Each structure stands twice: as structure tokens, then as C-alpha cells.
Short mmCIF file of C-alpha atoms and ligand atoms in Angstrom, two decimals:
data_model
loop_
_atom_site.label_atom_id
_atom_site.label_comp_id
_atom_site.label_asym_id
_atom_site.label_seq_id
_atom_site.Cartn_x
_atom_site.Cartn_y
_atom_site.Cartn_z
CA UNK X 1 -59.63 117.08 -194.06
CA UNK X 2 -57.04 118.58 -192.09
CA UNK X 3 -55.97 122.26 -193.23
CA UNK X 4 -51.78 122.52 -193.75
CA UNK X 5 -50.45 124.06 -190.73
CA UNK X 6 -47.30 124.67 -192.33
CA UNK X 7 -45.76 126.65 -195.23
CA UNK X 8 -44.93 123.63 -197.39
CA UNK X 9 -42.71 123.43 -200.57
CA UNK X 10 -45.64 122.25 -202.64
CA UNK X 11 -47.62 125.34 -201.55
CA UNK X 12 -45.02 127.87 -202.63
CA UNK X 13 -44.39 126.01 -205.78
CA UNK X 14 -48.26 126.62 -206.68
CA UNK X 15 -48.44 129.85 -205.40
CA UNK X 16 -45.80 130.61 -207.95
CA UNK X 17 -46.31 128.32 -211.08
CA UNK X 18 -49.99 127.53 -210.45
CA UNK X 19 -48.59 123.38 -210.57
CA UNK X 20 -46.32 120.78 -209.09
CA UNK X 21 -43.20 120.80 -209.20
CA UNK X 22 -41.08 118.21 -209.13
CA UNK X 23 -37.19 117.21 -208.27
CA UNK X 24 -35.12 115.64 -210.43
CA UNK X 25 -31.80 114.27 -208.91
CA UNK X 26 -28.39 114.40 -210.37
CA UNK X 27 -25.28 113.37 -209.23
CA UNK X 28 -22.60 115.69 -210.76
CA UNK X 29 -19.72 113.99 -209.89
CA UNK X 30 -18.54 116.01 -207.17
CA UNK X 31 -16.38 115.02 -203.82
CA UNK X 32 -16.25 116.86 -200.57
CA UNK X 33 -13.84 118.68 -198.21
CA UNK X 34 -14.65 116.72 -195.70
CA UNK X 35 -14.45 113.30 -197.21
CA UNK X 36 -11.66 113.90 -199.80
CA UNK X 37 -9.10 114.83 -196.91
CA UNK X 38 -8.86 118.32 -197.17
CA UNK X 39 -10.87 118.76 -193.71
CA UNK X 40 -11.14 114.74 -193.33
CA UNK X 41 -11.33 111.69 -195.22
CA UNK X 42 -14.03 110.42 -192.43
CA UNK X 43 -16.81 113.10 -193.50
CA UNK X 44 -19.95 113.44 -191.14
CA UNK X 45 -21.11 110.42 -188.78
CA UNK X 46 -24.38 110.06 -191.39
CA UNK X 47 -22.69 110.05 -194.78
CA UNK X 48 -23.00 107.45 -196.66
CA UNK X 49 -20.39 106.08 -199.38
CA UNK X 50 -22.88 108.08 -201.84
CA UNK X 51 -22.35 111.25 -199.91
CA UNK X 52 -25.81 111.63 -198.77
CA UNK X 53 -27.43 111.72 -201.78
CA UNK X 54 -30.46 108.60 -201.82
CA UNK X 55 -32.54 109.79 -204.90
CA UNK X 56 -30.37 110.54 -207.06
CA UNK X 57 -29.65 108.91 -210.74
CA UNK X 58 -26.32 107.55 -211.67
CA UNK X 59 -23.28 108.95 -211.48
CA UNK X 60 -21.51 107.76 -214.35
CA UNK X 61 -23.57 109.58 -216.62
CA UNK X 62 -23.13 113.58 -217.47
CA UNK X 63 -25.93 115.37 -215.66
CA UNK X 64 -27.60 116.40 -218.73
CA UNK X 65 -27.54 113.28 -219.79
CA UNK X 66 -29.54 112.08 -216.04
CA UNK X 67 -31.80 114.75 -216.53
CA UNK X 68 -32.66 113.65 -220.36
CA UNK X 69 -33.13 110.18 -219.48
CA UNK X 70 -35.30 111.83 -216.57
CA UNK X 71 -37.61 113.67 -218.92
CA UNK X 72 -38.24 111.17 -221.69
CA UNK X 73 -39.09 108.62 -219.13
CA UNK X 74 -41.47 110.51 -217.03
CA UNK X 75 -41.78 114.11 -217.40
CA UNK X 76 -45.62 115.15 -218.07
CA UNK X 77 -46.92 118.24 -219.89
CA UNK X 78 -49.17 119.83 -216.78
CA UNK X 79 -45.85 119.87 -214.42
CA UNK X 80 -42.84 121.62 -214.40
CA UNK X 81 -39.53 120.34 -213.00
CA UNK X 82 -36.23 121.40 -210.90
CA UNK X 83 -32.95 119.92 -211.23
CA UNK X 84 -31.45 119.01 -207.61
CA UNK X 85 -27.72 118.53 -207.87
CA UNK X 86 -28.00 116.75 -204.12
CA UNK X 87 -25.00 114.62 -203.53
CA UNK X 88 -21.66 115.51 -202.43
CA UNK X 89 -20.66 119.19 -202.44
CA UNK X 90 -21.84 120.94 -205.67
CA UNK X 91 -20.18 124.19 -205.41
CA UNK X 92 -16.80 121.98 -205.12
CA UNK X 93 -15.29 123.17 -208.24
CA UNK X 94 -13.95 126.25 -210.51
CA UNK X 95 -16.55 128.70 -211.40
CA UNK X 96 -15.74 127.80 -215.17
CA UNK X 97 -16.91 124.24 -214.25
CA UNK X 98 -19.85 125.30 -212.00
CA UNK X 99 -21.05 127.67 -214.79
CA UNK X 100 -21.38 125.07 -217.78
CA UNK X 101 -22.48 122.51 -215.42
CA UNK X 102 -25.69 124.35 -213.69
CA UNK X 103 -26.69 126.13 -217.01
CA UNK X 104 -26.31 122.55 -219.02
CA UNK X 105 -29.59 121.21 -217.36
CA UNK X 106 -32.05 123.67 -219.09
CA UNK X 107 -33.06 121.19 -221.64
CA UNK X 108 -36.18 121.23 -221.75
CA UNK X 109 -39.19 124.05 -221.32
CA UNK X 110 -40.40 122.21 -218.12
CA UNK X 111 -37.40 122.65 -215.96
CA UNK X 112 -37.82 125.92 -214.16
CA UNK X 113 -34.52 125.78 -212.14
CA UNK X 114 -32.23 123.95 -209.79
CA UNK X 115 -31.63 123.87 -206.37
CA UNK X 116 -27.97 122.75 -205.33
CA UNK X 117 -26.57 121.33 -202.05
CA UNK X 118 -23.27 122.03 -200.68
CA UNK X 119 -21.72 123.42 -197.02
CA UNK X 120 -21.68 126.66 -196.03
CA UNK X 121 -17.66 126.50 -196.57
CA UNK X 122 -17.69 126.06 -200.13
CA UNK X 123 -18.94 129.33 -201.50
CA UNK X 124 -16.93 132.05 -202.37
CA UNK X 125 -18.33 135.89 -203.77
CA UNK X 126 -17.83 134.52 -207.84
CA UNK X 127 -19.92 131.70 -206.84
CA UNK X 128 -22.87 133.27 -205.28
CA UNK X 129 -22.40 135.71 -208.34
CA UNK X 130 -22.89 132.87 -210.55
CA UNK X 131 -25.63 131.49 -208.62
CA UNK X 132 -27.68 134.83 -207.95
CA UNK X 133 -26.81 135.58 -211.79
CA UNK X 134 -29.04 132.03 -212.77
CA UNK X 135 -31.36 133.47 -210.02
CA UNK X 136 -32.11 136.60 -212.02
CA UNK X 137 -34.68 134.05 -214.43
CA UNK X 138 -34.88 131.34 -212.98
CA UNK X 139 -36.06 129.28 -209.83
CA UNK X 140 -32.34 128.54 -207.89
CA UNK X 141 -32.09 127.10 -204.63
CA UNK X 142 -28.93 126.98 -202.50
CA UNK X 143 -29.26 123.94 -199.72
CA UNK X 144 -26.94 124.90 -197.25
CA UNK X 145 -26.52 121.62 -194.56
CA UNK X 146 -26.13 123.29 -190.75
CA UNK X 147 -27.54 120.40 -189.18
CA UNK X 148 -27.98 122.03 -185.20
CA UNK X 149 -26.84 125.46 -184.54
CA UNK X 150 -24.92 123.44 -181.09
CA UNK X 151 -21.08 123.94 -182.24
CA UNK X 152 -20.20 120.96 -179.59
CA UNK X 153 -22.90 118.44 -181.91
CA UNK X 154 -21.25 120.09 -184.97
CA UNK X 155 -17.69 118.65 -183.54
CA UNK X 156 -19.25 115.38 -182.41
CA UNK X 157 -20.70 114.65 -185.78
CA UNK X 158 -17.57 115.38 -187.75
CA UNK X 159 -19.26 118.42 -189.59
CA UNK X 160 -15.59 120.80 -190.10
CA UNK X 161 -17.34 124.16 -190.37
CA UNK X 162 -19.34 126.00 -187.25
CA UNK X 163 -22.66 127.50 -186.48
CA UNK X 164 -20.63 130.85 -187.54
CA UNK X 165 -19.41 129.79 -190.88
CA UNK X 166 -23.25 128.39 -191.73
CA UNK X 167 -24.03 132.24 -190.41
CA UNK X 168 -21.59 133.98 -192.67
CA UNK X 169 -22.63 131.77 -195.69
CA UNK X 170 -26.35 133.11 -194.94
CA UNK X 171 -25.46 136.47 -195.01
CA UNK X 172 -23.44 136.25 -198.12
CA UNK X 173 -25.78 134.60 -199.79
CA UNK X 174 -28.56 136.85 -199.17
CA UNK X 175 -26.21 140.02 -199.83
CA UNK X 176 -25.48 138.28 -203.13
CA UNK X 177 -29.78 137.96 -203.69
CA UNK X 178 -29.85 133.75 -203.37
CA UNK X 179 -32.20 131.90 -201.89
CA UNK X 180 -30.85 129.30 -199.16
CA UNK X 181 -32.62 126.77 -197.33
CA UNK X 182 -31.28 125.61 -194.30
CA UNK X 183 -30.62 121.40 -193.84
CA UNK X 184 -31.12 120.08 -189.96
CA UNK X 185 -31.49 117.01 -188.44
CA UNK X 186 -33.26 116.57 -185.26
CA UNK X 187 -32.23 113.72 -183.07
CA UNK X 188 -28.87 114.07 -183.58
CA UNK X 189 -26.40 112.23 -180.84
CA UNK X 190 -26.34 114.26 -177.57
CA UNK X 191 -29.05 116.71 -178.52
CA UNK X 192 -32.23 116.83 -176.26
CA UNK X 193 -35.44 118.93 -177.08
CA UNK X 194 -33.80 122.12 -176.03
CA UNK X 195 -31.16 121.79 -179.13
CA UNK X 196 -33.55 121.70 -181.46
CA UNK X 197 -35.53 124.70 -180.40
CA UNK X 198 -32.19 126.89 -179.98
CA UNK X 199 -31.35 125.48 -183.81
CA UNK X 200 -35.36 127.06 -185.02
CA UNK X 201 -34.56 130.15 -183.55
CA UNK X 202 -31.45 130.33 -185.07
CA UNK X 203 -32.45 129.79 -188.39
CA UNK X 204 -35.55 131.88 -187.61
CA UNK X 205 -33.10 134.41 -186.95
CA UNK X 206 -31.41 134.63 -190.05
CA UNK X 207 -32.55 135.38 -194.04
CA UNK X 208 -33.25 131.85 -194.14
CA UNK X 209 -36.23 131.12 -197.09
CA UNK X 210 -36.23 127.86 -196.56
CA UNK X 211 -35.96 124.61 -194.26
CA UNK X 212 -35.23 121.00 -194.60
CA UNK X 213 -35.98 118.88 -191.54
CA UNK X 214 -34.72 115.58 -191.51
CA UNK X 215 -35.14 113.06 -188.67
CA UNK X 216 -31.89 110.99 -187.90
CA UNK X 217 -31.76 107.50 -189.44
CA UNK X 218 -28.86 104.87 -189.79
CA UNK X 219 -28.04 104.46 -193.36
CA UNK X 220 -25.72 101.38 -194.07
CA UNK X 221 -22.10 102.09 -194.52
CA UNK X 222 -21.79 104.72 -192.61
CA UNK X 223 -19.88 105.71 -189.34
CA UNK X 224 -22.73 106.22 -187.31
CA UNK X 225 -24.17 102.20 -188.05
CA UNK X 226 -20.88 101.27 -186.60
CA UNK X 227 -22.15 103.21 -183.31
CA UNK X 228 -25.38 102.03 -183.71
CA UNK X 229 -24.27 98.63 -183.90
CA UNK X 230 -22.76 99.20 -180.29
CA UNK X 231 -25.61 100.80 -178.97
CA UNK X 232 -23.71 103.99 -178.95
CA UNK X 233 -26.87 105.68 -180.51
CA UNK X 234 -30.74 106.06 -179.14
CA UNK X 235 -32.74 107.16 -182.31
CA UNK X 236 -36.47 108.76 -181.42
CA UNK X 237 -39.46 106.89 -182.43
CA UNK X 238 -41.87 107.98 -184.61
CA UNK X 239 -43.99 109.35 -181.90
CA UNK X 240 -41.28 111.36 -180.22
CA UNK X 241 -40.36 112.61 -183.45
CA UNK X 242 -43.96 113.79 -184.35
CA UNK X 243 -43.75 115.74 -181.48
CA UNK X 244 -40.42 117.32 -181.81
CA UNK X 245 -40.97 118.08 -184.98
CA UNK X 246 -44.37 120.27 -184.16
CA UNK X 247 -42.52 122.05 -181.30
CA UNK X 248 -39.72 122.75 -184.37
CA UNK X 249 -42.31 124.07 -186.88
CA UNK X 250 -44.06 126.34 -184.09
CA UNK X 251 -40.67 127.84 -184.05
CA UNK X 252 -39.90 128.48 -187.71
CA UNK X 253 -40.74 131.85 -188.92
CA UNK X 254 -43.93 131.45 -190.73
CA UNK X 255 -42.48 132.68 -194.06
CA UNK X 256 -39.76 130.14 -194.55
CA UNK X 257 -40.94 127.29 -196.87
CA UNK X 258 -40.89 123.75 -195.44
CA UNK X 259 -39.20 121.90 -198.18
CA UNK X 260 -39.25 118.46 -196.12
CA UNK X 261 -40.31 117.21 -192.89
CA UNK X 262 -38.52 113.88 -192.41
CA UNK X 263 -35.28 112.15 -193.79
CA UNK X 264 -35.47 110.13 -196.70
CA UNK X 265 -33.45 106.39 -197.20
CA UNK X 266 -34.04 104.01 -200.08
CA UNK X 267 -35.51 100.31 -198.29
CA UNK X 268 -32.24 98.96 -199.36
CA UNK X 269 -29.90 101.08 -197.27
CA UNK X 270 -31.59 101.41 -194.21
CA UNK X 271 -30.85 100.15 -190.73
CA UNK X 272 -33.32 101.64 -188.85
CA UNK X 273 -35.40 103.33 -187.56
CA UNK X 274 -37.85 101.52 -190.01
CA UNK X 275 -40.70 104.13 -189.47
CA UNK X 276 -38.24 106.31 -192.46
CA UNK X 277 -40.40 104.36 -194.88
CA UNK X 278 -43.44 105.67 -193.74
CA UNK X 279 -42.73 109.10 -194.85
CA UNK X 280 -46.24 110.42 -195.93
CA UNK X 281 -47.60 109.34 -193.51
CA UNK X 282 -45.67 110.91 -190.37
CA UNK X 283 -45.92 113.79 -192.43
CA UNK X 284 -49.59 114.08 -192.09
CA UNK X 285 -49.40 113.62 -188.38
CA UNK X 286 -46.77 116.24 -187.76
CA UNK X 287 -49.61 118.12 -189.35
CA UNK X 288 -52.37 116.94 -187.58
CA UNK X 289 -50.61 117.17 -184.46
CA UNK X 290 -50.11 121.13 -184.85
CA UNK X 291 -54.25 120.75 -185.68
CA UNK X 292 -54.30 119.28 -182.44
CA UNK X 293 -52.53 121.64 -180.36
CA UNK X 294 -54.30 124.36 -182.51
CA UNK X 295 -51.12 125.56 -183.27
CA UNK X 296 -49.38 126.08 -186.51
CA UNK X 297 -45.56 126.97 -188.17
CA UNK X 298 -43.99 130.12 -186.55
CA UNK X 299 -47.11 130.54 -183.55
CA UNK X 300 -44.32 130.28 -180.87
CA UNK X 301 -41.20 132.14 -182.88
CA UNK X 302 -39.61 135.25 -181.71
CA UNK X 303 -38.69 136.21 -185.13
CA UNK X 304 -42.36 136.88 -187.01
CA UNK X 305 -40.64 139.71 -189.05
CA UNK X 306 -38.79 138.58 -192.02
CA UNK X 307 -35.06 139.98 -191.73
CA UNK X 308 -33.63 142.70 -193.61
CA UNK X 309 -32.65 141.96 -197.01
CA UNK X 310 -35.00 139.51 -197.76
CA UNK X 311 -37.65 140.98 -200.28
S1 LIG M 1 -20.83 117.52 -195.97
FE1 LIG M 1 -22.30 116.14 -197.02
S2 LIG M 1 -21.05 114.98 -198.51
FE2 LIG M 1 -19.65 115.97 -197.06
S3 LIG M 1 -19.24 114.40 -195.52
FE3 LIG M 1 -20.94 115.64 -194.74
S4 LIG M 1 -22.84 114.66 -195.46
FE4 LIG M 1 -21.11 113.78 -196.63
#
């Protein structure tokens, strides 16, 4: 058996709480500035009419509610669990709002915190209060999407914020003492192998504790299957991606937690590439490529030392 070459999510959840720990997915209800026509009613090339969110439960339910359902159905006694509020952007609302709504989830014993996706223009100083105030005893993650450090990609893909704001929104976050982890996506249209080793070194660069690598795929409804459709779009194949992901992890500071290594689309709402479904299993050969190369996460990365303000 192949040793993990990389600092994965599992790993630091059993470093900390000696078991798994598992996600459970809620969909709060939110919109987002760049779908609800503050910044653009056409939101990013890759989102979806369920803003980007695949696992999670229903939305017409309150998220206590999902996350009840959640633990009488499945929850087991040797793990402990952690609310994702994943679609949408959920730091889109009053702090009043935000506060009831992230502290409602702590039913149960076994749910040891929440991690909570939004962009990096959303967050204001009483938010990251909020947040880092949850922090102080419990597990909180902020997922913060960048997608490539490359400001032109950021234009092309209909992002509406910049490599800066994503920077500022690190730094703020940290100040404030909350944990982000950085969303990208390599294979993004126009990018090439040099992109995606200037967006590791960025994020290397910066109190980053976390990564989320995602491979592009075509999800139905969505502006970018309209490209796709007229071969506006060249997607990588599993092998390419293998390999670009390895060259990405030997770039990633060694302390920042891999919390996922390719994209994830429910069979039902993807157009291709159809290797998405095979998601363990490119995982374990981004890994045993890196055995391969005798390499491992951060070997090649200029930023070994953790930055300031980070323990
Ligand atoms: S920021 Fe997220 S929810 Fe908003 S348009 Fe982009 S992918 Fe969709």
C-alpha cells in the first residue's frame, strides 16, 4: 500500500478527533451577488441552477431540519459530523440571520462544526467576528472560491471579484482568527499548466489552511454546456489531470490540508468529462503518481514556512 503523499482532510480530522468526520450538506436558502443581479444575473460559466451545490439536501426544508433528517437516518455513534452550508453564498445575509442560522445546526453531540462557502466579497469585519466567535469552540471552516489567481480567467469565467479581493478576504480572515480554505479549479478555459502553478504559489503564499481542488466538468444547465456544446471548451482527460494535479500538490505548502482533489457532479447532471464519476479512484493515482515521482505535497513550493499569523 501506497503511503499518502499529501496532507488530506481525513488525516487532519483524525489527528484532531481521533475519527472520521463526515459532511453533512445544507442548503440554507441563500442567493448570490453574482446571480441575483447585483454583480450579474449570469453568475460564473460553471454554476449550475443549484448554485454549485451537488450534495446537498433540499432546500425547502429549514437547515436544522436537513441536518435532523441527516442524523436520524445515518449518523453513527463512532463518527462525528460537520455541517457544510455549500450552495449559493452563505454569508449573503444580516449578521442577525447568519448568527441564528450557523448556531441552529448544533443539534446533536456529534456535530463538531461547520464549514461555510461563500466569495471572498461577501464578508464584512461583524461577519468574520461572528464566524471566528463560533471558531473559539468549535471546528468552523470558511470556503472561500478563488478559482485561478489569473485576473484575465477570473473575467472570462464571469467570477465579479479579483485575485486582490480573494487576497484581502484572506487576510481579514486570518486577522479575525478563521480558518479559510481556498476553492480552485484546474482546467479552467484558457489556462495552460503555467496558470495553475502561479495559482499554488499564490495560495501557498497566503494564510491559506486549506485547499479544494476541483477539476473542470460540464454540469447541465449551465453556461459553460452551452460552450461545450459548440466545442468552445477542451476539458483534460483523466490522465492529464492526474498529472496536473501532482505538479499542483508539489506546490502547496505542506501544511495546508487537502480537503478534495477532484470536482464532484451527481450521474444525473453531468455532461462530461465522464471520468468525474470515478472520483476515488483518480484520487489514488494523483497519489500514486507523487509515489512515482518520489515526490510529495509542498516538495517543489517556495513557501515551506507557514505565514505570519497563522498559529
Ligand atoms: S459565486 Fe458560486 S453561487 Fe455565485 S455564481 Fe459563482 S458558482 Fe454560482
Amino acid at each position: 500500500m501506497i503511503s499518502e503523499r499529501y496532507y488530506s482532510l481525513n488525516t487532519y480530522f483524525k489527528g484532531l478527533y481521533g475519527r472520521k468526520v463526515r459532511k453533512i450538506c445544507v442548503d440554507a436558502g441563500f442567493t448570490c451577488p453574482n446571480r441575483d443581479g447585483k454583480l450579474s444575473k449570469a453568475g460564473c460559466l460553471f454554476c449550475d441552477e443549484k448554485g454549485s451545490g451537488s450534495d446537498s439536501i433540499s432546500r425547502q426544508l429549514p437547515v436544522w431540519d436537513q441536518v435532523g433528517d441527516y442524523i436520524r437516518a445515518k449518523a453513527k455513534d463512532n463518527e462525528y459530523y460537520l455541517v457544510y452550508f455549500q450552495p449559493f453564498t452563505n454569508t449573503y445575509a444580516n449578521i442577525k440571520i447568519l448568527d441564528s442560522l450557523y448556531k441552529s445546526v448544533f443539534l446533536d453531540k456529534r456535530i463538531i462544526g461547520i464549514s461555510i462557502g461563500t466569495r471572498p466579497d461577501c464578508l464584512d469585519s461583524g461577519k468574520l467576528q461572528l464566524i471566528a466567535e463560533i471558531s473559539d469552540n468549535k471546528e468552523v471552516w470558511l470556503e472561500l472560491g478563488l478559482q485561478s489567481s489569473n485576473d484575465v480567467t477570473l473575467r472570462r469565467i464571469n467570477r465579479g471579484h479579483s485575485k486582490k479581493d480573494f487576497e484581502a478576504a484572506v487576510m481579514a480572515s486570518d486577522k479575525a482568527g478563521v480558518k479559510i480554505c481556498a476553492h480552485i479549479i484546474l482546467g479552467l478555459p484558457g489556462e495552460n499548466a503555467e496558470d495553475y502553478v502561479r495559482t499554488a504559489d499564490f495560495i501557498s503564499s497566503l494564510p491559506v489552511k486549506g485547499v479544494k481542488i476541483h477539476h473542470l466538468y460540464i454540469a447541465k444547465n449551465t453556461t459553460i454546456e452551452e460552450m461545450y456544446a459548440k466545442n468552445e471548451i477542451i476539458l483534460m482527460s483523466r490522465d492529464e489531470y492526474i498529472q496536473e494535479a501532482a505538479n499542483f500538490l508539489e506546490r502547496i505548502r505542506p501544511d495546508i490540508v487537502i480537503h478534495r482533489l477532484m470536482g464532484d457532479c451527481r450521474k444525473d447532471r453531468l455532461v462530461a468529462p465522464e471520468w468525474t464519476l470515478q472520483k476515488s479512484d483518480v484520487a489514488r493515482k494523483i497519489n500514486k503518481e507523487l509515489a512515482g515521482r518520489h515526490s510529495w505535497q509542498g516538495k517543489k513550493s517556495k513557501h515551506i514556512i507557514v505565514p505570519r499569523g497563522t498559529i
